[in-house]
GROMACS .gro file of C-alpha atoms in nm:
model
  399
    1UNK     CA    1  -4.755  -4.133   1.253
    2UNK     CA    2  -4.535  -4.397   1.341
    3UNK     CA    3  -4.415  -4.488   1.681
    4UNK     CA    4  -4.052  -4.350   1.642
    5UNK     CA    5  -4.190  -4.007   1.439
    6UNK     CA    6  -4.113  -3.729   1.637
    7UNK     CA    7  -4.222  -3.356   1.580
    8UNK     CA    8  -3.979  -3.080   1.725
    9UNK     CA    9  -4.191  -2.746   1.757
   10UNK     CA   10  -3.986  -2.442   1.740
   11UNK     CA   11  -4.101  -2.129   1.915
   12UNK     CA   12  -3.937  -1.776   1.940
   13UNK     CA   13  -3.850  -1.865   2.296
   14UNK     CA   14  -3.652  -2.218   2.166
   15UNK     CA   15  -3.495  -2.045   1.856
   16UNK     CA   16  -3.378  -1.739   2.095
   17UNK     CA   17  -3.258  -2.007   2.352
   18UNK     CA   18  -3.076  -2.206   2.106
   19UNK     CA   19  -2.907  -1.871   1.941
   20UNK     CA   20  -2.792  -1.792   2.339
   21UNK     CA   21  -2.638  -2.142   2.370
   22UNK     CA   22  -2.429  -2.116   2.041
   23UNK     CA   23  -2.323  -1.767   2.124
   24UNK     CA   24  -2.237  -1.843   2.449
   25UNK     CA   25  -1.922  -2.063   2.316
   26UNK     CA   26  -1.839  -1.772   2.062
   27UNK     CA   27  -1.632  -1.423   2.098
   28UNK     CA   28  -1.645  -1.176   1.855
   29UNK     CA   29  -1.267  -1.009   1.741
   30UNK     CA   30  -1.146  -0.797   1.456
   31UNK     CA   31  -0.948  -0.949   1.208
   32UNK     CA   32  -0.881  -0.853   0.865
   33UNK     CA   33  -0.774  -1.124   0.550
   34UNK     CA   34  -0.530  -0.950   0.327
   35UNK     CA   35  -0.430  -1.053  -0.005
   36UNK     CA   36  -0.071  -0.896  -0.126
   37UNK     CA   37  -0.012  -0.905  -0.495
   38UNK     CA   38   0.312  -0.850  -0.662
   39UNK     CA   39   0.330  -0.657  -1.021
   40UNK     CA   40   0.556  -0.764  -1.298
   41UNK     CA   41   0.804  -0.512  -1.249
   42UNK     CA   42   0.873  -0.639  -0.844
   43UNK     CA   43   0.887  -0.986  -1.016
   44UNK     CA   44   1.175  -0.875  -1.266
   45UNK     CA   45   1.372  -0.727  -1.021
   46UNK     CA   46   1.385  -1.037  -0.815
   47UNK     CA   47   1.441  -1.226  -1.156
   48UNK     CA   48   1.772  -1.007  -1.184
   49UNK     CA   49   1.848  -1.044  -0.818
   50UNK     CA   50   1.849  -1.431  -0.884
   51UNK     CA   51   2.048  -1.425  -1.181
   52UNK     CA   52   1.732  -1.546  -1.384
   53UNK     CA   53   1.622  -1.802  -1.202
   54UNK     CA   54   1.252  -1.791  -1.241
   55UNK     CA   55   1.178  -2.014  -0.976
   56UNK     CA   56   1.408  -1.893  -0.729
   57UNK     CA   57   1.254  -1.533  -0.795
   58UNK     CA   58   0.916  -1.658  -0.706
   59UNK     CA   59   1.027  -1.833  -0.415
   60UNK     CA   60   1.247  -1.512  -0.309
   61UNK     CA   61   0.933  -1.297  -0.363
   62UNK     CA   62   0.704  -1.507  -0.196
   63UNK     CA   63   0.919  -1.489   0.133
   64UNK     CA   64   0.949  -1.109   0.071
   65UNK     CA   65   0.588  -1.055   0.051
   66UNK     CA   66   0.556  -1.248   0.369
   67UNK     CA   67   0.791  -1.085   0.535
   68UNK     CA   68   0.634  -0.729   0.440
   69UNK     CA   69   0.286  -0.880   0.545
   70UNK     CA   70   0.447  -0.961   0.893
   71UNK     CA   71   0.586  -0.621   0.951
   72UNK     CA   72   0.227  -0.518   0.894
   73UNK     CA   73   0.078  -0.734   1.134
   74UNK     CA   74   0.313  -0.644   1.393
   75UNK     CA   75   0.249  -0.292   1.371
   76UNK     CA   76  -0.139  -0.354   1.380
   77UNK     CA   77  -0.089  -0.598   1.708
   78UNK     CA   78   0.032  -0.312   1.897
   79UNK     CA   79  -0.250  -0.106   1.813
   80UNK     CA   80  -0.566  -0.072   2.038
   81UNK     CA   81  -0.913   0.005   1.910
   82UNK     CA   82  -1.117   0.041   2.238
   83UNK     CA   83  -0.921  -0.227   2.395
   84UNK     CA   84  -0.918  -0.478   2.106
   85UNK     CA   85  -0.695  -0.568   1.857
   86UNK     CA   86  -0.740  -0.581   1.474
   87UNK     CA   87  -0.542  -0.913   1.368
   88UNK     CA   88  -0.377  -0.904   1.018
   89UNK     CA   89  -0.451  -1.241   0.879
   90UNK     CA   90  -0.219  -1.338   0.524
   91UNK     CA   91  -0.479  -1.449   0.297
   92UNK     CA   92  -0.205  -1.521   0.026
   93UNK     CA   93   0.003  -1.370  -0.255
   94UNK     CA   94  -0.048  -1.333  -0.611
   95UNK     CA   95   0.261  -1.262  -0.830
   96UNK     CA   96   0.258  -1.155  -1.195
   97UNK     CA   97   0.516  -1.334  -1.370
   98UNK     CA   98   0.394  -1.235  -1.730
   99UNK     CA   99   0.309  -0.858  -1.847
  100UNK     CA  100  -0.030  -0.958  -1.950
  101UNK     CA  101  -0.116  -1.065  -1.593
  102UNK     CA  102   0.004  -0.750  -1.411
  103UNK     CA  103  -0.242  -0.504  -1.285
  104UNK     CA  104  -0.095  -0.219  -1.419
  105UNK     CA  105   0.147  -0.277  -1.719
  106UNK     CA  106  -0.144  -0.264  -1.997
  107UNK     CA  107  -0.248   0.066  -1.868
  108UNK     CA  108   0.126   0.198  -1.877
  109UNK     CA  109   0.154   0.071  -2.203
  110UNK     CA  110  -0.159   0.222  -2.330
  111UNK     CA  111  -0.069   0.559  -2.160
  112UNK     CA  112   0.282   0.533  -2.309
  113UNK     CA  113   0.168   0.473  -2.657
  114UNK     CA  114  -0.090   0.779  -2.650
  115UNK     CA  115   0.192   0.981  -2.523
  116UNK     CA  116   0.433   0.905  -2.767
  117UNK     CA  117   0.131   0.985  -3.032
  118UNK     CA  118   0.040   1.324  -2.882
  119UNK     CA  119   0.395   1.419  -2.901
  120UNK     CA  120   0.480   1.302  -3.248
  121UNK     CA  121   0.103   1.516  -3.344
  122UNK     CA  122   0.232   1.794  -3.131
  123UNK     CA  123   0.586   1.797  -3.348
  124UNK     CA  124   0.388   1.769  -3.644
  125UNK     CA  125   0.165   2.084  -3.579
  126UNK     CA  126   0.438   2.259  -3.464
  127UNK     CA  127   0.607   2.193  -3.816
  128UNK     CA  128   0.357   2.290  -3.999
  129UNK     CA  129   0.283   2.606  -3.793
  130UNK     CA  130   0.622   2.679  -3.876
  131UNK     CA  131   0.582   2.641  -4.241
  132UNK     CA  132   0.283   2.804  -4.282
  133UNK     CA  133   0.357   3.132  -4.049
  134UNK     CA  134   0.518   3.414  -4.204
  135UNK     CA  135   0.443   3.674  -3.921
  136UNK     CA  136   0.455   3.611  -3.561
  137UNK     CA  137   0.216   3.836  -3.366
  138UNK     CA  138   0.380   3.876  -2.997
  139UNK     CA  139   0.072   3.979  -2.835
  140UNK     CA  140  -0.115   3.697  -2.991
  141UNK     CA  141   0.139   3.443  -2.891
  142UNK     CA  142   0.115   3.543  -2.521
  143UNK     CA  143  -0.241   3.522  -2.512
  144UNK     CA  144  -0.245   3.176  -2.654
  145UNK     CA  145  -0.005   3.077  -2.360
  146UNK     CA  146  -0.211   3.215  -2.103
  147UNK     CA  147  -0.516   3.007  -2.276
  148UNK     CA  148  -0.291   2.695  -2.253
  149UNK     CA  149  -0.228   2.780  -1.873
  150UNK     CA  150  -0.587   2.848  -1.778
  151UNK     CA  151  -0.700   2.527  -1.968
  152UNK     CA  152  -0.418   2.329  -1.734
  153UNK     CA  153  -0.534   2.483  -1.446
  154UNK     CA  154  -0.906   2.391  -1.513
  155UNK     CA  155  -0.792   2.051  -1.571
  156UNK     CA  156  -0.584   2.024  -1.277
  157UNK     CA  157  -0.885   2.137  -1.071
  158UNK     CA  158  -1.121   1.900  -1.209
  159UNK     CA  159  -0.863   1.611  -1.133
  160UNK     CA  160  -0.843   1.741  -0.757
  161UNK     CA  161  -1.229   1.719  -0.740
  162UNK     CA  162  -1.209   1.329  -0.833
  163UNK     CA  163  -0.957   1.272  -0.615
  164UNK     CA  164  -1.128   1.349  -0.297
  165UNK     CA  165  -1.223   1.028  -0.193
  166UNK     CA  166  -0.826   0.897  -0.242
  167UNK     CA  167  -0.528   1.029  -0.007
  168UNK     CA  168  -0.185   0.970  -0.057
  169UNK     CA  169   0.129   0.924   0.121
  170UNK     CA  170   0.508   1.043   0.071
  171UNK     CA  171   0.824   0.966   0.227
  172UNK     CA  172   1.037   1.211   0.318
  173UNK     CA  173   1.372   1.026   0.435
  174UNK     CA  174   1.326   0.827   0.125
  175UNK     CA  175   1.334   1.144  -0.121
  176UNK     CA  176   1.649   1.273   0.064
  177UNK     CA  177   1.824   1.010   0.094
  178UNK     CA  178   1.746   0.794  -0.216
  179UNK     CA  179   1.869   0.910  -0.574
  180UNK     CA  180   1.753   0.593  -0.730
  181UNK     CA  181   1.485   0.674  -0.977
  182UNK     CA  182   1.238   0.415  -1.105
  183UNK     CA  183   1.229   0.403  -1.497
  184UNK     CA  184   0.849   0.378  -1.504
  185UNK     CA  185   0.608   0.634  -1.390
  186UNK     CA  186   0.235   0.609  -1.340
  187UNK     CA  187  -0.025   0.833  -1.239
  188UNK     CA  188  -0.123   0.720  -0.853
  189UNK     CA  189  -0.486   0.777  -0.865
  190UNK     CA  190  -0.494   0.577  -1.199
  191UNK     CA  191  -0.314   0.270  -1.065
  192UNK     CA  192  -0.563   0.246  -0.794
  193UNK     CA  193  -0.850   0.291  -1.050
  194UNK     CA  194  -0.670  -0.008  -1.241
  195UNK     CA  195  -0.586  -0.223  -0.997
  196UNK     CA  196  -0.961  -0.205  -0.835
  197UNK     CA  197  -1.071  -0.319  -1.173
  198UNK     CA  198  -0.846  -0.579  -1.208
  199UNK     CA  199  -0.987  -0.705  -0.900
  200UNK     CA  200  -1.323  -0.696  -0.957
  201UNK     CA  201  -1.248  -0.887  -1.331
  202UNK     CA  202  -0.985  -1.163  -1.188
  203UNK     CA  203  -1.140  -1.527  -1.094
  204UNK     CA  204  -0.994  -1.767  -0.848
  205UNK     CA  205  -0.800  -1.506  -0.649
  206UNK     CA  206  -0.746  -1.616  -0.253
  207UNK     CA  207  -1.023  -1.488  -0.057
  208UNK     CA  208  -0.973  -1.133   0.095
  209UNK     CA  209  -1.112  -0.831   0.233
  210UNK     CA  210  -0.831  -0.617   0.113
  211UNK     CA  211  -0.595  -0.633  -0.133
  212UNK     CA  212  -0.261  -0.444  -0.144
  213UNK     CA  213  -0.044  -0.422  -0.471
  214UNK     CA  214   0.342  -0.408  -0.404
  215UNK     CA  215   0.479  -0.226  -0.732
  216UNK     CA  216   0.811  -0.098  -0.904
  217UNK     CA  217   0.638   0.167  -1.082
  218UNK     CA  218   0.713   0.537  -0.921
  219UNK     CA  219   0.355   0.649  -0.845
  220UNK     CA  220   0.305   1.038  -0.921
  221UNK     CA  221   0.090   1.248  -0.775
  222UNK     CA  222  -0.172   1.485  -0.945
  223UNK     CA  223   0.103   1.752  -0.946
  224UNK     CA  224   0.346   1.518  -1.114
  225UNK     CA  225   0.537   1.509  -0.785
  226UNK     CA  226   0.763   1.169  -0.752
  227UNK     CA  227   0.729   1.176  -0.387
  228UNK     CA  228   0.403   0.960  -0.357
  229UNK     CA  229   0.493   0.633  -0.231
  230UNK     CA  230   0.106   0.496  -0.200
  231UNK     CA  231  -0.289   0.538  -0.242
  232UNK     CA  232  -0.595   0.406  -0.138
  233UNK     CA  233  -0.968   0.461  -0.118
  234UNK     CA  234  -1.069   0.597   0.202
  235UNK     CA  235  -1.291   0.413   0.435
  236UNK     CA  236  -1.393   0.148   0.188
  237UNK     CA  237  -1.258  -0.185   0.377
  238UNK     CA  238  -1.443  -0.498   0.270
  239UNK     CA  239  -1.568  -0.363  -0.057
  240UNK     CA  240  -1.523  -0.563  -0.342
  241UNK     CA  241  -1.227  -0.411  -0.509
  242UNK     CA  242  -1.232  -0.085  -0.360
  243UNK     CA  243  -1.098  -0.238  -0.054
  244UNK     CA  244  -0.762  -0.202  -0.197
  245UNK     CA  245  -0.440   0.001  -0.198
  246UNK     CA  246  -0.127   0.041  -0.423
  247UNK     CA  247   0.238   0.099  -0.289
  248UNK     CA  248   0.538   0.173  -0.408
  249UNK     CA  249   0.819  -0.127  -0.328
  250UNK     CA  250   1.124   0.094  -0.191
  251UNK     CA  251   1.217  -0.201   0.021
  252UNK     CA  252   1.181  -0.401   0.353
  253UNK     CA  253   1.068  -0.208   0.655
  254UNK     CA  254   0.955   0.116   0.471
  255UNK     CA  255   0.742  -0.088   0.227
  256UNK     CA  256   0.584  -0.224   0.536
  257UNK     CA  257   0.529   0.128   0.702
  258UNK     CA  258   0.335   0.250   0.387
  259UNK     CA  259   0.133  -0.051   0.352
  260UNK     CA  260   0.033  -0.051   0.734
  261UNK     CA  261  -0.060   0.363   0.615
  262UNK     CA  262  -0.267   0.288   0.334
  263UNK     CA  263  -0.473   0.010   0.533
  264UNK     CA  264  -0.558   0.276   0.782
  265UNK     CA  265  -0.692   0.496   0.517
  266UNK     CA  266  -0.888   0.184   0.402
  267UNK     CA  267  -1.019   0.151   0.755
  268UNK     CA  268  -1.145   0.475   0.766
  269UNK     CA  269  -0.833   0.704   0.889
  270UNK     CA  270  -0.757   0.999   0.695
  271UNK     CA  271  -0.402   1.182   0.755
  272UNK     CA  272  -0.335   1.355   1.093
  273UNK     CA  273  -0.402   1.721   1.057
  274UNK     CA  274  -0.680   1.708   0.812
  275UNK     CA  275  -1.056   1.749   0.868
  276UNK     CA  276  -1.155   1.523   1.177
  277UNK     CA  277  -0.823   1.440   1.249
  278UNK     CA  278  -0.708   1.825   1.261
  279UNK     CA  279  -0.617   1.793   1.644
  280UNK     CA  280  -0.334   1.551   1.585
  281UNK     CA  281  -0.025   1.703   1.467
  282UNK     CA  282   0.157   1.532   1.143
  283UNK     CA  283   0.490   1.636   1.292
  284UNK     CA  284   0.434   1.383   1.523
  285UNK     CA  285   0.531   1.132   1.298
  286UNK     CA  286   0.236   0.878   1.362
  287UNK     CA  287   0.138   0.567   1.157
  288UNK     CA  288  -0.122   0.826   0.938
  289UNK     CA  289   0.109   1.130   0.928
  290UNK     CA  290   0.110   1.331   0.588
  291UNK     CA  291   0.465   1.206   0.495
  292UNK     CA  292   0.629   0.866   0.638
  293UNK     CA  293   0.981   0.944   0.791
  294UNK     CA  294   1.213   0.698   0.944
  295UNK     CA  295   1.326   0.932   1.167
  296UNK     CA  296   1.656   0.840   1.374
  297UNK     CA  297   1.493   1.013   1.694
  298UNK     CA  298   1.376   0.746   1.931
  299UNK     CA  299   1.034   0.873   2.021
  300UNK     CA  300   0.951   0.954   1.626
  301UNK     CA  301   1.052   0.651   1.533
  302UNK     CA  302   0.833   0.470   1.769
  303UNK     CA  303   0.551   0.728   1.691
  304UNK     CA  304   0.578   0.564   1.302
  305UNK     CA  305   0.461   0.249   1.449
  306UNK     CA  306   0.163   0.367   1.654
  307UNK     CA  307  -0.140   0.572   1.548
  308UNK     CA  308  -0.255   0.891   1.681
  309UNK     CA  309  -0.613   0.918   1.885
  310UNK     CA  310  -0.742   1.049   1.578
  311UNK     CA  311  -0.705   0.794   1.360
  312UNK     CA  312  -0.815   0.499   1.593
  313UNK     CA  313  -1.118   0.734   1.707
  314UNK     CA  314  -1.209   0.744   1.274
  315UNK     CA  315  -1.134   0.367   1.227
  316UNK     CA  316  -1.365   0.261   1.551
  317UNK     CA  317  -1.632   0.499   1.399
  318UNK     CA  318  -1.588   0.372   1.018
  319UNK     CA  319  -1.590   0.022   1.167
  320UNK     CA  320  -1.967   0.049   1.339
  321UNK     CA  321  -2.090   0.114   0.976
  322UNK     CA  322  -2.284  -0.194   0.803
  323UNK     CA  323  -2.042  -0.161   0.523
  324UNK     CA  324  -1.751  -0.245   0.741
  325UNK     CA  325  -1.895  -0.595   0.888
  326UNK     CA  326  -1.640  -0.824   0.745
  327UNK     CA  327  -1.374  -0.715   0.997
  328UNK     CA  328  -1.595  -0.836   1.298
  329UNK     CA  329  -1.584  -1.220   1.317
  330UNK     CA  330  -1.713  -1.482   1.541
  331UNK     CA  331  -1.469  -1.704   1.697
  332UNK     CA  332  -1.464  -2.017   1.921
  333UNK     CA  333  -1.387  -1.954   2.301
  334UNK     CA  334  -1.072  -2.088   2.404
  335UNK     CA  335  -0.952  -2.158   2.033
  336UNK     CA  336  -0.558  -2.126   2.003
  337UNK     CA  337  -0.464  -1.781   1.855
  338UNK     CA  338  -0.139  -1.740   1.662
  339UNK     CA  339  -0.024  -2.106   1.779
  340UNK     CA  340   0.259  -2.044   1.550
  341UNK     CA  341   0.370  -1.714   1.649
  342UNK     CA  342   0.628  -1.789   1.851
  343UNK     CA  343   0.807  -2.037   1.627
  344UNK     CA  344   0.749  -1.790   1.309
  345UNK     CA  345   1.068  -1.610   1.187
  346UNK     CA  346   1.077  -1.264   1.234
  347UNK     CA  347   1.059  -1.062   0.899
  348UNK     CA  348   1.444  -0.973   0.935
  349UNK     CA  349   1.532  -1.315   0.953
  350UNK     CA  350   1.383  -1.435   0.624
  351UNK     CA  351   1.508  -1.117   0.459
  352UNK     CA  352   1.843  -1.067   0.567
  353UNK     CA  353   2.035  -0.722   0.522
  354UNK     CA  354   2.195  -0.777   0.210
  355UNK     CA  355   1.887  -0.855   0.040
  356UNK     CA  356   1.715  -0.538   0.204
  357UNK     CA  357   1.973  -0.318   0.051
  358UNK     CA  358   1.918  -0.516  -0.302
  359UNK     CA  359   1.541  -0.469  -0.307
  360UNK     CA  360   1.587  -0.092  -0.184
  361UNK     CA  361   1.825  -0.016  -0.472
  362UNK     CA  362   1.939  -0.276  -0.690
  363UNK     CA  363   2.141  -0.619  -0.708
  364UNK     CA  364   2.452  -0.462  -0.705
  365UNK     CA  365   2.426  -0.305  -0.353
  366UNK     CA  366   2.520  -0.431  -0.003
  367UNK     CA  367   2.517  -0.319   0.338
  368UNK     CA  368   2.795  -0.119   0.483
  369UNK     CA  369   2.867  -0.294   0.815
  370UNK     CA  370   3.158  -0.069   0.926
  371UNK     CA  371   2.911   0.257   0.865
  372UNK     CA  372   2.672   0.113   1.061
  373UNK     CA  373   2.557   0.311   1.401
  374UNK     CA  374   2.324   0.199   1.684
  375UNK     CA  375   1.985   0.362   1.525
  376UNK     CA  376   1.710   0.192   1.332
  377UNK     CA  377   1.863   0.236   0.960
  378UNK     CA  378   2.077   0.035   0.737
  379UNK     CA  379   2.352   0.194   0.510
  380UNK     CA  380   2.396   0.054   0.185
  381UNK     CA  381   2.658   0.094  -0.074
  382UNK     CA  382   2.756   0.002  -0.431
  383UNK     CA  383   3.106  -0.040  -0.592
  384UNK     CA  384   3.174   0.305  -0.593
  385UNK     CA  385   3.143   0.360  -0.205
  386UNK     CA  386   2.842   0.585  -0.220
  387UNK     CA  387   2.606   0.525   0.078
  388UNK     CA  388   2.266   0.532   0.081
  389UNK     CA  389   2.028   0.482   0.391
  390UNK     CA  390   1.713   0.297   0.425
  391UNK     CA  391   1.543   0.257   0.765
  392UNK     CA  392   1.550  -0.114   0.880
  393UNK     CA  393   1.261  -0.013   1.136
  394UNK     CA  394   1.127  -0.337   1.325
  395UNK     CA  395   1.256  -0.587   1.063
  396UNK     CA  396   1.465  -0.745   1.341
  397UNK     CA  397   1.255  -0.688   1.651
  398UNK     CA  398   0.913  -0.632   1.742
  399UNK     CA  399   0.870  -0.243   1.855
   0.00000   0.00000   0.00000
């Protein structure tokens, strides 16, 4: 052995000391990297708003998706989990500018083709039956109808069983006030399934721990209800592909509320009033209420950006699971947190009132400033002066 050679002996004690010294300069915090994905229909909506300018459409859509995320971040910054804040980190965006890139489009096209084919088969069978039948037995026909109904109930029951690990959210106020129907519909459970598969198959997506798809598809519940506005897996945070949610884009602050709600499900919270959250009343309008409502009542409005104790406790318990370890990260002590926070524009500054009306209802809508009242809503109207209301909740200020 040469004079300059050194041999360093490591023991359990020296290794423990090294770990202690390393960790003494670190602190653990809760954070979640969120990827925001836009589907092809959402891109088309922005393309229409920009008069076919694809570059401006992509730019404006990125600004919008960032603004939606920023509002979600503001909501979670105001929630305490055992005196800790769960920081939302923007992982980036993915915009589907072509049909073939859209996570849901091919699925919808296949379903639509199957629906048309089945409808044609049914029509041909009816025509054949009409030609072949000379006598109609009324009792037999009634029995057949009863059997058909029983089959439908059996299928519905099976679908409910499969849907136990999913939860959706409806939006009361938008259903009451927004008469605009989205042209394309999709089963909400299938939408989450397809998005999950798409995430697992994609290469080169920004690194993330949860992905949310913003879509212009009208999400339909298992009962055929169009009021469903979002769906997610429950308690599957950090799991590749399964840590995901699908949210119907209804414009501005309400879309942000639903995104925050669905992320809450992925973190482990169920609806208030259900199962382990039975002690918390959904009517209190907290973030994890069954139906999100942009109420004009001040306290109800504030509650919509908070979580009930039941939701907070459910998330705290779920974060103890090894599968949720990605949320806990080591950070260097004294490092600047959110250094750009005070210099960043608020969501309402990047997406103005006019654009919020267009996103929610279409390119011909604009804010009716003379009808605005000092509550957290925007009143939008078209050329026929028919007014709609969409909450602007929190888009211009932190709540």
